[in-house]
Amino acid sequence: MTTPRAAGPTGPAEPTGATGPAEPTGPIEPAGPAQATGDVIERRLHPVTPLRRAWAPVAVVIGWAVHDPDGAQRHLTRLTTTTLLIGLAVIVPAAALYGFCSWWFTHFAVTGTELRIRTGLVFRRSAHIRLERIQAIDVTQPLLARVAGVAKLRLDVIGTDKKDELAFLGADEARALRAELLARAAGFAPETAHEVGEAPSRQLLRVPPGVLAMSLVLTGATWGSLTAALVVPPVLWLVTHSLWTVLAVALPLLGAAGASSVGRFVTDYDWTVGESPDGLRLDHGLLDRAHETVPPGRVQTVRIVEPLLWRRRGWVRVELDVAGSSNSVLLPVAPRQIAEDVVARVLPGVTVPQPTTLAPAPRRARWCVPVWWRGYGLAVTDAVFAARSGLLRRSLALVPHAKVQSVRLTQGPWERARGLANVSVDTGAGKTVTARLRDTAEARRLLAAQAERSRTGRRDARPDRWMA
């Protein structure tokens, strides 16, 4: 692994967030057909898109067969060769027609302030995505899309749970459109945004496949799911002698075991972290390649996770909470020192508290949580609220003061009897970080102090910007 080097970005003005009518603009040259609607040039997706959408009618038939296998088998046995050929002659053209119409009636356009996506033949849907509300734009390429030279553009937008996406675009067009949208969100003028191009990226870290594989071998969840998949089905067979019961339990267990081992290896393969003006770039995937971006200034929480079997090697996993984004992993595995250097890129000015600096819970906390109370710890610095939990699988959560939305103190009856309390902070990502089992007097002081730190932190925080 390579160690990150320092960088000091500075950048243009923050977007104004105007809400007036969109200015007519001329976006990047499209790779596919385009048509003009008023003063806005609308474009269609890549011509291979109908092949993707043509599977919908076929998927309906497959779903019915899975839902009612007995009925599907009865109908299949009644079909003659002639009837089957006639059915295929109807279904295949219908699927092709559906895919073509779905593609033909889908358009998108970029204006001065928003991205517009219009879809639907019978039921029309129009999405108007304000550029200043875009959290992240990821480019993903499933295996077949890589072969066809196309890519999917996925957009995380503030205030929405579901991602909007453009699937598919030519690979080069997808990257150019992403660069244009980020440039406009950063405040570049519409007439020059399409000329900015993709921001340069400098590699900070690459996780070797051998290290990734070893980390999965040393993960308890991998062995737990594998053990369950090997032990539970034989026990069920001895008890029930029902093949269907065994299959109904064994298949999900085998799927979980595969997802926690082989699935994670395939997803996290060749994990690369790069530094660019628009945030940290994450590239990973063996079959499906994903190109994601961690937007600057919008990370709500960083978690440094340290499983028991990783400690001897000094490895950690870094997870993220980003408001409105599905990005949840920054580093699947890395040496602790390198991980802390990368965290400093995500949270500028933040130094990760060392384990020796965390204040442990009082000894009387053992009457509330035996043994596991030793895993709780707390540190509050000028930049972050840091709370540790877990004994076998340690997790240190870092919340910048400016990202704290609310603070609260809670006490159960047993905790009140022992003079203990919990202090929780809520973030903009809808997550909560709790400092558990603190002395009651300390918790009350922490509650008042944290409310003040959060207020001043939001006032002094730098504005969120895409480009730098």
Short mmCIF file of C-alpha atoms in Angstrom, two decimals:
data_model
loop_
_atom_site.label_atom_id
_atom_site.label_comp_id
_atom_site.label_asym_id
_atom_site.label_seq_id
_atom_site.Cartn_x
_atom_site.Cartn_y
_atom_site.Cartn_z
CA MET A 1 0.00 0.00 0.00
CA THR A 2 1.16 3.51 -0.69
CA THR A 3 1.07 6.23 1.96
CA PRO A 4 -1.01 9.35 1.19
CA ARG A 5 0.72 12.65 0.58
CA ALA A 6 -0.54 16.04 1.57
CA ALA A 7 -2.49 18.28 -0.76
CA GLY A 8 -3.92 21.74 -0.29
CA PRO A 9 -6.86 22.51 -2.55
CA THR A 10 -8.32 25.93 -3.00
CA GLY A 11 -11.16 26.68 -5.32
CA PRO A 12 -13.77 28.84 -6.99
CA ALA A 13 -16.83 30.38 -5.48
CA GLU A 14 -19.66 28.36 -4.07
CA PRO A 15 -22.74 27.95 -6.30
CA THR A 16 -25.33 30.66 -5.84
CA GLY A 17 -28.27 28.25 -5.79
CA ALA A 18 -30.48 30.46 -7.98
CA THR A 19 -34.06 29.33 -8.30
CA GLY A 20 -35.11 31.28 -11.37
CA PRO A 21 -35.79 29.87 -14.82
CA ALA A 22 -33.10 27.67 -16.31
CA GLU A 23 -30.81 29.33 -18.82
CA PRO A 24 -30.65 27.77 -22.26
CA THR A 25 -27.32 26.09 -22.59
CA GLY A 26 -25.45 23.86 -24.98
CA PRO A 27 -24.18 20.81 -23.07
CA ILE A 28 -21.40 18.49 -24.14
CA GLU A 29 -21.71 16.92 -27.54
CA PRO A 30 -23.98 13.90 -27.23
CA ALA A 31 -22.98 10.45 -28.41
CA GLY A 32 -26.59 9.51 -29.22
CA PRO A 33 -29.67 11.13 -30.79
CA ALA A 34 -30.87 14.47 -29.47
CA GLN A 35 -33.91 16.67 -29.98
CA ALA A 36 -34.73 20.23 -29.05
CA THR A 37 -37.65 21.08 -26.77
CA GLY A 38 -38.04 24.83 -26.56
CA ASP A 39 -34.59 26.20 -25.81
CA VAL A 40 -33.31 23.02 -24.10
CA ILE A 41 -31.57 20.26 -26.02
CA GLU A 42 -32.86 16.87 -24.92
CA ARG A 43 -30.82 13.73 -25.45
CA ARG A 44 -31.52 10.01 -25.38
CA LEU A 45 -29.62 7.22 -23.74
CA HIS A 46 -27.20 4.89 -25.51
CA PRO A 47 -28.78 2.72 -28.27
CA VAL A 48 -27.94 -0.50 -26.36
CA THR A 49 -30.34 0.52 -23.57
CA PRO A 50 -33.36 -1.24 -25.16
CA LEU A 51 -31.55 -4.56 -24.70
CA ARG A 52 -31.47 -3.94 -20.95
CA ARG A 53 -35.09 -2.90 -20.70
CA ALA A 54 -36.39 -5.64 -22.97
CA TRP A 55 -35.86 -8.12 -20.13
CA ALA A 56 -38.78 -6.66 -18.12
CA PRO A 57 -41.58 -8.77 -19.72
CA VAL A 58 -39.36 -11.86 -19.51
CA ALA A 59 -38.70 -11.09 -15.83
CA VAL A 60 -42.46 -10.97 -15.21
CA VAL A 61 -42.84 -14.48 -16.61
CA ILE A 62 -39.90 -15.76 -14.57
CA GLY A 63 -41.28 -14.12 -11.42
CA TRP A 64 -44.64 -15.81 -11.94
CA ALA A 65 -42.92 -19.18 -12.40
CA VAL A 66 -40.94 -18.74 -9.18
CA HIS A 67 -43.99 -17.57 -7.24
CA ASP A 68 -46.15 -20.51 -8.41
CA PRO A 69 -43.82 -23.33 -9.51
CA ASP A 70 -46.57 -25.99 -9.46
CA GLY A 71 -48.85 -23.95 -11.68
CA ALA A 72 -45.98 -23.12 -14.02
CA GLN A 73 -45.07 -26.81 -14.32
CA ARG A 74 -48.69 -27.76 -15.10
CA HIS A 75 -48.92 -25.13 -17.82
CA LEU A 76 -45.59 -26.17 -19.35
CA THR A 77 -46.61 -29.83 -19.55
CA ARG A 78 -49.77 -28.83 -21.46
CA LEU A 79 -47.87 -26.81 -24.05
CA THR A 80 -47.25 -28.39 -27.42
CA THR A 81 -44.27 -27.49 -29.57
CA THR A 82 -46.45 -25.36 -31.83
CA THR A 83 -47.97 -23.47 -28.89
CA LEU A 84 -44.53 -22.86 -27.41
CA LEU A 85 -43.20 -21.48 -30.69
CA ILE A 86 -46.24 -19.21 -31.04
CA GLY A 87 -45.71 -17.96 -27.48
CA LEU A 88 -42.07 -17.19 -28.16
CA ALA A 89 -43.05 -15.45 -31.38
CA VAL A 90 -45.30 -13.16 -29.33
CA ILE A 91 -43.15 -12.65 -26.22
CA VAL A 92 -39.84 -11.89 -27.98
CA PRO A 93 -41.21 -9.11 -30.26
CA ALA A 94 -43.26 -7.72 -27.34
CA ALA A 95 -40.14 -7.56 -25.18
CA ALA A 96 -38.19 -5.91 -27.99
CA LEU A 97 -40.99 -3.39 -28.56
CA TYR A 98 -41.18 -2.61 -24.83
CA GLY A 99 -37.42 -2.03 -24.68
CA PHE A 100 -37.48 0.22 -27.73
CA CYS A 101 -40.43 2.32 -26.52
CA SER A 102 -38.91 2.65 -23.06
CA TRP A 103 -35.70 3.94 -24.64
CA TRP A 104 -37.42 6.16 -27.20
CA PHE A 105 -39.54 7.98 -24.62
CA THR A 106 -36.69 8.58 -22.16
CA HIS A 107 -34.88 11.90 -22.48
CA PHE A 108 -32.56 13.97 -20.35
CA ALA A 109 -31.27 17.51 -20.58
CA VAL A 110 -28.88 19.75 -18.68
CA THR A 111 -29.91 23.36 -18.09
CA GLY A 112 -28.17 26.13 -16.24
CA THR A 113 -29.55 25.06 -12.84
CA GLU A 114 -30.85 21.50 -13.10
CA LEU A 115 -30.75 18.08 -14.72
CA ARG A 116 -34.07 17.02 -16.22
CA ILE A 117 -35.03 13.40 -16.77
CA ARG A 118 -38.27 12.58 -18.59
CA THR A 119 -39.49 8.98 -18.90
CA GLY A 120 -42.65 7.01 -19.62
CA LEU A 121 -45.07 6.40 -22.48
CA VAL A 122 -48.37 5.88 -20.63
CA PHE A 123 -47.37 7.08 -17.15
CA ARG A 124 -45.04 10.05 -17.56
CA ARG A 125 -42.42 10.95 -14.96
CA SER A 126 -40.37 14.12 -15.00
CA ALA A 127 -37.50 14.61 -12.56
CA HIS A 128 -35.97 18.06 -12.11
CA ILE A 129 -32.77 17.68 -10.12
CA ARG A 130 -31.27 20.91 -8.82
CA LEU A 131 -27.52 20.84 -9.38
CA GLU A 132 -26.69 22.41 -6.03
CA ARG A 133 -28.56 19.58 -4.26
CA ILE A 134 -26.48 16.81 -5.82
CA GLN A 135 -24.53 14.92 -3.16
CA ALA A 136 -22.57 12.50 -5.32
CA ILE A 137 -22.41 11.26 -8.89
CA ASP A 138 -21.11 7.73 -9.39
CA VAL A 139 -20.22 5.94 -12.60
CA THR A 140 -20.81 2.19 -12.47
CA GLN A 141 -20.15 -0.46 -15.10
CA PRO A 142 -21.66 -3.93 -14.70
CA LEU A 143 -19.78 -6.71 -16.45
CA LEU A 144 -21.88 -6.72 -19.64
CA ALA A 145 -21.83 -2.92 -19.71
CA ARG A 146 -18.02 -2.99 -19.66
CA VAL A 147 -18.08 -5.35 -22.63
CA ALA A 148 -20.48 -3.05 -24.51
CA GLY A 149 -18.51 0.08 -23.61
CA VAL A 150 -21.35 1.76 -21.72
CA ALA A 151 -21.80 2.99 -18.15
CA LYS A 152 -24.50 3.94 -15.67
CA LEU A 153 -24.64 7.37 -14.04
CA ARG A 154 -26.12 7.31 -10.51
CA LEU A 155 -26.99 10.51 -8.65
CA ASP A 156 -27.35 11.01 -4.90
CA VAL A 157 -29.57 14.01 -4.23
CA ILE A 158 -30.29 15.73 -0.91
CA GLY A 159 -33.74 14.88 0.44
CA THR A 160 -34.36 11.75 -1.66
CA ASP A 161 -34.02 8.11 -0.62
CA LYS A 162 -34.04 6.67 -4.13
CA LYS A 163 -31.21 7.34 -6.54
CA ASP A 164 -31.95 8.75 -9.96
CA GLU A 165 -29.89 7.18 -12.70
CA LEU A 166 -29.11 7.39 -16.38
CA ALA A 167 -28.58 3.88 -17.73
CA PHE A 168 -26.90 3.55 -20.08
CA LEU A 169 -24.59 6.14 -21.61
CA GLY A 170 -21.41 5.66 -23.56
CA ALA A 171 -18.53 5.29 -21.09
CA ASP A 172 -16.80 8.48 -22.31
CA GLU A 173 -20.08 10.41 -22.43
CA ALA A 174 -20.95 9.33 -18.87
CA ARG A 175 -17.64 10.64 -17.53
CA ALA A 176 -17.94 13.87 -19.52
CA LEU A 177 -21.51 14.43 -18.29
CA ARG A 178 -20.44 13.74 -14.71
CA ALA A 179 -17.62 16.29 -15.04
CA GLU A 180 -20.01 18.88 -16.48
CA LEU A 181 -22.60 18.41 -13.71
CA LEU A 182 -19.96 18.67 -11.00
CA ALA A 183 -18.48 21.77 -12.62
CA ARG A 184 -21.87 23.47 -12.72
CA ALA A 185 -22.60 22.43 -9.14
CA ALA A 186 -19.27 24.00 -8.18
CA GLY A 187 -20.24 27.34 -9.66
CA PHE A 188 -18.64 27.30 -13.11
CA ALA A 189 -20.54 29.26 -15.72
CA PRO A 190 -22.83 27.09 -17.89
CA GLU A 191 -21.11 28.14 -21.09
CA THR A 192 -17.71 26.96 -19.78
CA ALA A 193 -18.72 24.02 -17.56
CA HIS A 194 -18.60 21.49 -20.39
CA GLU A 195 -15.03 22.56 -21.16
CA VAL A 196 -13.72 21.94 -17.64
CA GLY A 197 -13.46 18.18 -18.07
CA GLU A 198 -12.94 15.59 -15.36
CA ALA A 199 -10.87 16.78 -12.42
CA PRO A 200 -7.43 15.15 -12.21
CA SER A 201 -6.97 12.41 -9.61
CA ARG A 202 -3.87 11.30 -7.70
CA GLN A 203 -3.75 7.81 -6.25
CA LEU A 204 -3.43 7.67 -2.48
CA LEU A 205 -3.91 4.00 -1.72
CA ARG A 206 -4.52 0.65 -3.40
CA VAL A 207 -5.55 -2.44 -1.45
CA PRO A 208 -3.67 -5.52 -2.75
CA PRO A 209 -5.92 -8.53 -3.50
CA GLY A 210 -3.88 -10.73 -1.12
CA VAL A 211 -4.44 -8.34 1.79
CA LEU A 212 -8.17 -8.16 0.99
CA ALA A 213 -8.46 -11.95 0.87
CA MET A 214 -6.59 -12.37 4.16
CA SER A 215 -8.79 -9.77 5.85
CA LEU A 216 -11.91 -11.73 4.85
CA VAL A 217 -10.37 -14.95 6.17
CA LEU A 218 -9.73 -13.22 9.50
CA THR A 219 -13.28 -11.86 9.74
CA GLY A 220 -15.57 -13.58 12.23
CA ALA A 221 -18.70 -12.99 10.14
CA THR A 222 -17.22 -15.04 7.30
CA TRP A 223 -16.61 -18.06 9.50
CA GLY A 224 -19.90 -17.64 11.36
CA SER A 225 -22.02 -17.68 8.19
CA LEU A 226 -19.98 -20.54 6.70
CA THR A 227 -20.33 -22.62 9.88
CA ALA A 228 -24.09 -22.03 9.95
CA ALA A 229 -24.38 -23.06 6.28
CA LEU A 230 -22.53 -26.34 6.97
CA VAL A 231 -24.07 -27.27 10.33
CA VAL A 232 -27.73 -26.20 10.22
CA PRO A 233 -28.91 -28.12 7.09
CA PRO A 234 -27.74 -31.58 8.31
CA VAL A 235 -29.36 -30.96 11.70
CA LEU A 236 -32.65 -29.99 10.02
CA TRP A 237 -32.53 -33.13 7.89
CA LEU A 238 -32.11 -35.31 10.97
CA VAL A 239 -35.04 -33.58 12.67
CA THR A 240 -37.53 -33.13 9.80
CA HIS A 241 -36.42 -35.48 6.95
CA SER A 242 -37.93 -32.86 4.64
CA LEU A 243 -35.87 -31.96 1.58
CA TRP A 244 -37.84 -28.75 0.94
CA THR A 245 -37.30 -27.53 4.50
CA VAL A 246 -33.57 -28.18 4.24
CA LEU A 247 -33.33 -26.39 0.88
CA ALA A 248 -35.40 -23.44 2.13
CA VAL A 249 -32.93 -22.93 4.98
CA ALA A 250 -29.67 -24.04 3.29
CA LEU A 251 -29.90 -21.84 0.20
CA PRO A 252 -30.20 -18.51 2.13
CA LEU A 253 -27.40 -19.61 4.48
CA LEU A 254 -25.14 -20.50 1.55
CA GLY A 255 -26.02 -17.19 -0.07
CA ALA A 256 -25.12 -15.29 3.10
CA ALA A 257 -21.83 -17.20 3.38
CA GLY A 258 -20.99 -16.41 -0.22
CA ALA A 259 -21.94 -12.75 0.14
CA SER A 260 -19.75 -12.31 3.24
CA SER A 261 -16.71 -13.93 1.62
CA VAL A 262 -16.60 -14.30 -2.17
CA GLY A 263 -19.16 -11.53 -2.70
CA ARG A 264 -17.18 -9.00 -0.67
CA PHE A 265 -13.94 -10.00 -2.39
CA VAL A 266 -15.51 -9.49 -5.82
CA THR A 267 -17.03 -6.14 -4.78
CA ASP A 268 -13.93 -4.75 -3.01
CA TYR A 269 -11.35 -6.14 -5.45
CA ASP A 270 -8.64 -3.68 -6.52
CA TRP A 271 -9.96 -1.02 -4.13
CA THR A 272 -8.25 2.24 -5.03
CA VAL A 273 -8.54 5.60 -3.28
CA GLY A 274 -7.60 8.69 -5.26
CA GLU A 275 -7.56 12.35 -4.31
CA SER A 276 -9.13 14.90 -6.62
CA PRO A 277 -10.53 18.44 -6.24
CA ASP A 278 -14.11 17.12 -6.20
CA GLY A 279 -13.48 14.68 -3.34
CA LEU A 280 -11.96 11.26 -2.78
CA ARG A 281 -12.39 8.88 -5.73
CA LEU A 282 -13.16 5.23 -4.96
CA ASP A 283 -12.63 2.69 -7.75
CA HIS A 284 -13.30 -0.98 -7.11
CA GLY A 285 -14.85 -4.18 -8.41
CA LEU A 286 -13.75 -7.36 -10.17
CA LEU A 287 -16.80 -7.99 -12.38
CA ASP A 288 -18.91 -4.86 -11.90
CA ARG A 289 -16.63 -1.82 -11.81
CA ALA A 290 -17.74 1.15 -9.68
CA HIS A 291 -16.33 4.67 -9.73
CA GLU A 292 -17.64 6.55 -6.69
CA THR A 293 -16.87 9.90 -5.11
CA VAL A 294 -16.90 10.88 -1.45
CA PRO A 295 -18.07 14.52 -1.64
CA PRO A 296 -16.01 17.01 0.38
CA GLY A 297 -17.54 18.50 3.50
CA ARG A 298 -20.61 16.24 3.44
CA VAL A 299 -19.37 13.31 5.50
CA GLN A 300 -21.43 13.14 8.69
CA THR A 301 -19.64 10.32 10.55
CA VAL A 302 -16.46 8.29 10.10
CA ARG A 303 -16.13 4.91 11.81
CA ILE A 304 -12.83 3.12 12.31
CA VAL A 305 -13.64 -0.56 12.82
CA GLU A 306 -11.08 -2.95 14.27
CA PRO A 307 -12.07 -6.66 14.34
CA LEU A 308 -10.35 -8.84 16.93
CA LEU A 309 -8.33 -10.95 14.49
CA TRP A 310 -7.06 -7.85 12.64
CA ARG A 311 -5.39 -6.21 15.64
CA ARG A 312 -2.21 -8.25 15.52
CA ARG A 313 -1.65 -7.06 11.95
CA GLY A 314 -2.64 -3.48 12.75
CA TRP A 315 -5.48 -3.40 10.20
CA VAL A 316 -8.70 -1.39 10.36
CA ARG A 317 -11.77 -0.80 8.22
CA VAL A 318 -13.07 2.73 7.61
CA GLU A 319 -16.81 3.29 7.12
CA LEU A 320 -18.72 6.48 6.34
CA ASP A 321 -22.13 8.06 6.84
CA VAL A 322 -22.84 10.54 4.04
CA ALA A 323 -26.18 12.34 4.01
CA GLY A 324 -28.26 11.22 1.03
CA SER A 325 -25.57 8.88 -0.27
CA SER A 326 -25.10 5.13 -0.29
CA ASN A 327 -21.33 5.41 0.02
CA SER A 328 -20.66 3.51 3.25
CA VAL A 329 -17.09 2.21 2.92
CA LEU A 330 -13.99 4.34 2.53
CA LEU A 331 -11.41 1.59 3.06
CA PRO A 332 -12.22 -2.15 3.27
CA VAL A 333 -8.86 -2.83 4.99
CA ALA A 334 -5.70 -0.78 5.59
CA PRO A 335 -2.95 -0.29 8.19
CA ARG A 336 -4.18 2.01 10.95
CA GLN A 337 -1.68 4.81 10.28
CA ILE A 338 -2.52 4.96 6.57
CA ALA A 339 -6.24 4.82 7.39
CA GLU A 340 -5.87 7.79 9.75
CA ASP A 341 -4.09 9.76 7.03
CA VAL A 342 -6.97 9.08 4.63
CA VAL A 343 -9.51 10.06 7.30
CA ALA A 344 -7.68 13.40 7.57
CA ARG A 345 -8.49 13.96 3.87
CA VAL A 346 -12.20 13.37 4.50
CA LEU A 347 -12.31 15.41 7.73
CA PRO A 348 -9.74 18.19 7.26
CA GLY A 349 -8.12 19.29 10.49
CA VAL A 350 -9.22 16.18 12.41
CA THR A 351 -6.74 14.02 14.30
CA VAL A 352 -8.02 10.56 15.19
CA PRO A 353 -7.88 10.10 18.99
CA GLN A 354 -5.58 7.28 20.03
CA PRO A 355 -6.94 4.44 22.21
CA THR A 356 -4.92 5.64 25.20
CA THR A 357 -6.58 9.08 25.09
CA LEU A 358 -10.14 7.72 25.32
CA ALA A 359 -11.75 8.10 28.75
CA PRO A 360 -13.16 4.71 29.80
CA ALA A 361 -16.52 4.17 31.44
CA PRO A 362 -16.54 4.20 35.28
CA ARG A 363 -15.97 0.82 36.94
CA ARG A 364 -19.46 0.79 38.38
CA ALA A 365 -20.72 0.47 34.79
CA ARG A 366 -19.94 -3.25 35.09
CA TRP A 367 -23.19 -3.63 37.05
CA CYS A 368 -25.12 -2.41 33.98
CA VAL A 369 -23.16 -4.17 31.23
CA PRO A 370 -20.89 -6.93 32.59
CA VAL A 371 -17.55 -7.43 30.78
CA TRP A 372 -18.54 -5.41 27.71
CA TRP A 373 -18.42 -2.12 29.61
CA ARG A 374 -14.65 -2.16 29.06
CA GLY A 375 -15.19 -1.49 25.36
CA TYR A 376 -16.81 1.92 25.88
CA GLY A 377 -14.75 5.08 25.66
CA LEU A 378 -15.10 8.80 24.91
CA ALA A 379 -12.94 11.65 23.67
CA VAL A 380 -14.05 15.16 22.73
CA THR A 381 -11.57 17.31 20.80
CA ASP A 382 -11.86 20.75 19.26
CA ALA A 383 -13.01 19.11 16.01
CA VAL A 384 -14.92 15.91 16.77
CA PHE A 385 -17.09 13.97 19.20
CA ALA A 386 -15.48 10.50 19.35
CA ALA A 387 -17.19 7.50 20.97
CA ARG A 388 -15.88 3.93 21.05
CA SER A 389 -17.96 0.77 21.51
CA GLY A 390 -17.39 -2.97 21.24
CA LEU A 391 -14.92 -5.30 22.90
CA LEU A 392 -14.21 -7.94 20.26
CA ARG A 393 -15.07 -5.75 17.29
CA ARG A 394 -14.07 -2.24 18.29
CA SER A 395 -15.69 0.70 16.53
CA LEU A 396 -14.58 4.31 16.99
CA ALA A 397 -17.13 6.81 15.63
CA LEU A 398 -15.99 10.36 14.80
CA VAL A 399 -18.64 13.06 14.41
CA PRO A 400 -17.51 16.60 13.48
CA HIS A 401 -19.15 19.15 15.76
CA ALA A 402 -20.57 21.01 12.76
CA LYS A 403 -22.47 17.89 11.66
CA VAL A 404 -24.31 17.33 14.96
CA GLN A 405 -28.03 18.00 14.52
CA SER A 406 -29.16 17.31 18.08
CA VAL A 407 -27.82 16.14 21.45
CA ARG A 408 -29.71 14.24 24.14
CA LEU A 409 -29.14 12.54 27.48
CA THR A 410 -30.89 9.26 28.34
CA GLN A 411 -31.02 7.14 31.51
CA GLY A 412 -32.66 3.83 32.21
CA PRO A 413 -33.80 2.94 35.76
CA TRP A 414 -30.78 0.72 36.41
CA GLU A 415 -28.42 3.39 35.07
CA ARG A 416 -30.02 6.04 37.32
CA ALA A 417 -29.49 3.80 40.30
CA ARG A 418 -25.78 3.56 39.44
CA GLY A 419 -25.34 7.25 38.64
CA LEU A 420 -24.76 6.65 34.92
CA ALA A 421 -26.18 8.16 31.73
CA ASN A 422 -25.83 7.98 27.93
CA VAL A 423 -25.14 10.98 25.70
CA SER A 424 -26.23 10.64 22.07
CA VAL A 425 -25.58 12.91 19.09
CA ASP A 426 -27.71 12.74 15.92
CA THR A 427 -26.25 13.56 12.51
CA GLY A 428 -27.66 14.74 9.20
CA ALA A 429 -27.38 11.21 7.78
CA GLY A 430 -30.08 9.99 10.16
CA LYS A 431 -27.53 8.13 12.30
CA THR A 432 -26.84 8.30 16.03
CA VAL A 433 -23.54 8.01 17.89
CA THR A 434 -23.78 7.32 21.63
CA ALA A 435 -21.27 7.69 24.43
CA ARG A 436 -22.56 5.01 26.78
CA LEU A 437 -22.36 4.65 30.55
CA ARG A 438 -20.84 8.01 31.48
CA ASP A 439 -20.97 9.47 34.98
CA THR A 440 -24.22 11.45 35.33
CA ALA A 441 -22.52 14.73 36.26
CA GLU A 442 -20.05 14.30 33.39
CA ALA A 443 -22.90 13.51 30.99
CA ARG A 444 -24.79 16.69 31.92
CA ARG A 445 -21.68 18.82 31.41
CA LEU A 446 -21.05 17.06 28.11
CA LEU A 447 -24.63 17.69 26.98
CA ALA A 448 -24.40 21.45 27.51
CA ALA A 449 -20.87 21.73 26.12
CA GLN A 450 -21.65 19.68 23.02
CA ALA A 451 -24.68 21.81 22.18
CA GLU A 452 -22.46 24.90 22.27
CA ARG A 453 -19.68 23.25 20.26
CA SER A 454 -22.16 22.19 17.59
CA ARG A 455 -23.57 25.70 17.33
CA THR A 456 -20.18 27.35 16.94
CA GLY A 457 -18.98 24.51 14.70
CA ARG A 458 -21.77 25.11 12.18
CA ARG A 459 -21.09 28.82 12.27
CA ASP A 460 -17.36 28.43 11.59
CA ALA A 461 -17.55 25.47 9.19
CA ARG A 462 -16.31 25.95 5.66
CA PRO A 463 -19.02 25.78 2.96
CA ASP A 464 -19.45 22.48 1.14
CA ARG A 465 -17.98 22.67 -2.34
CA TRP A 466 -17.62 20.25 -5.15
CA MET A 467 -14.63 21.60 -7.03
CA ALA A 468 -11.46 22.95 -5.48
#
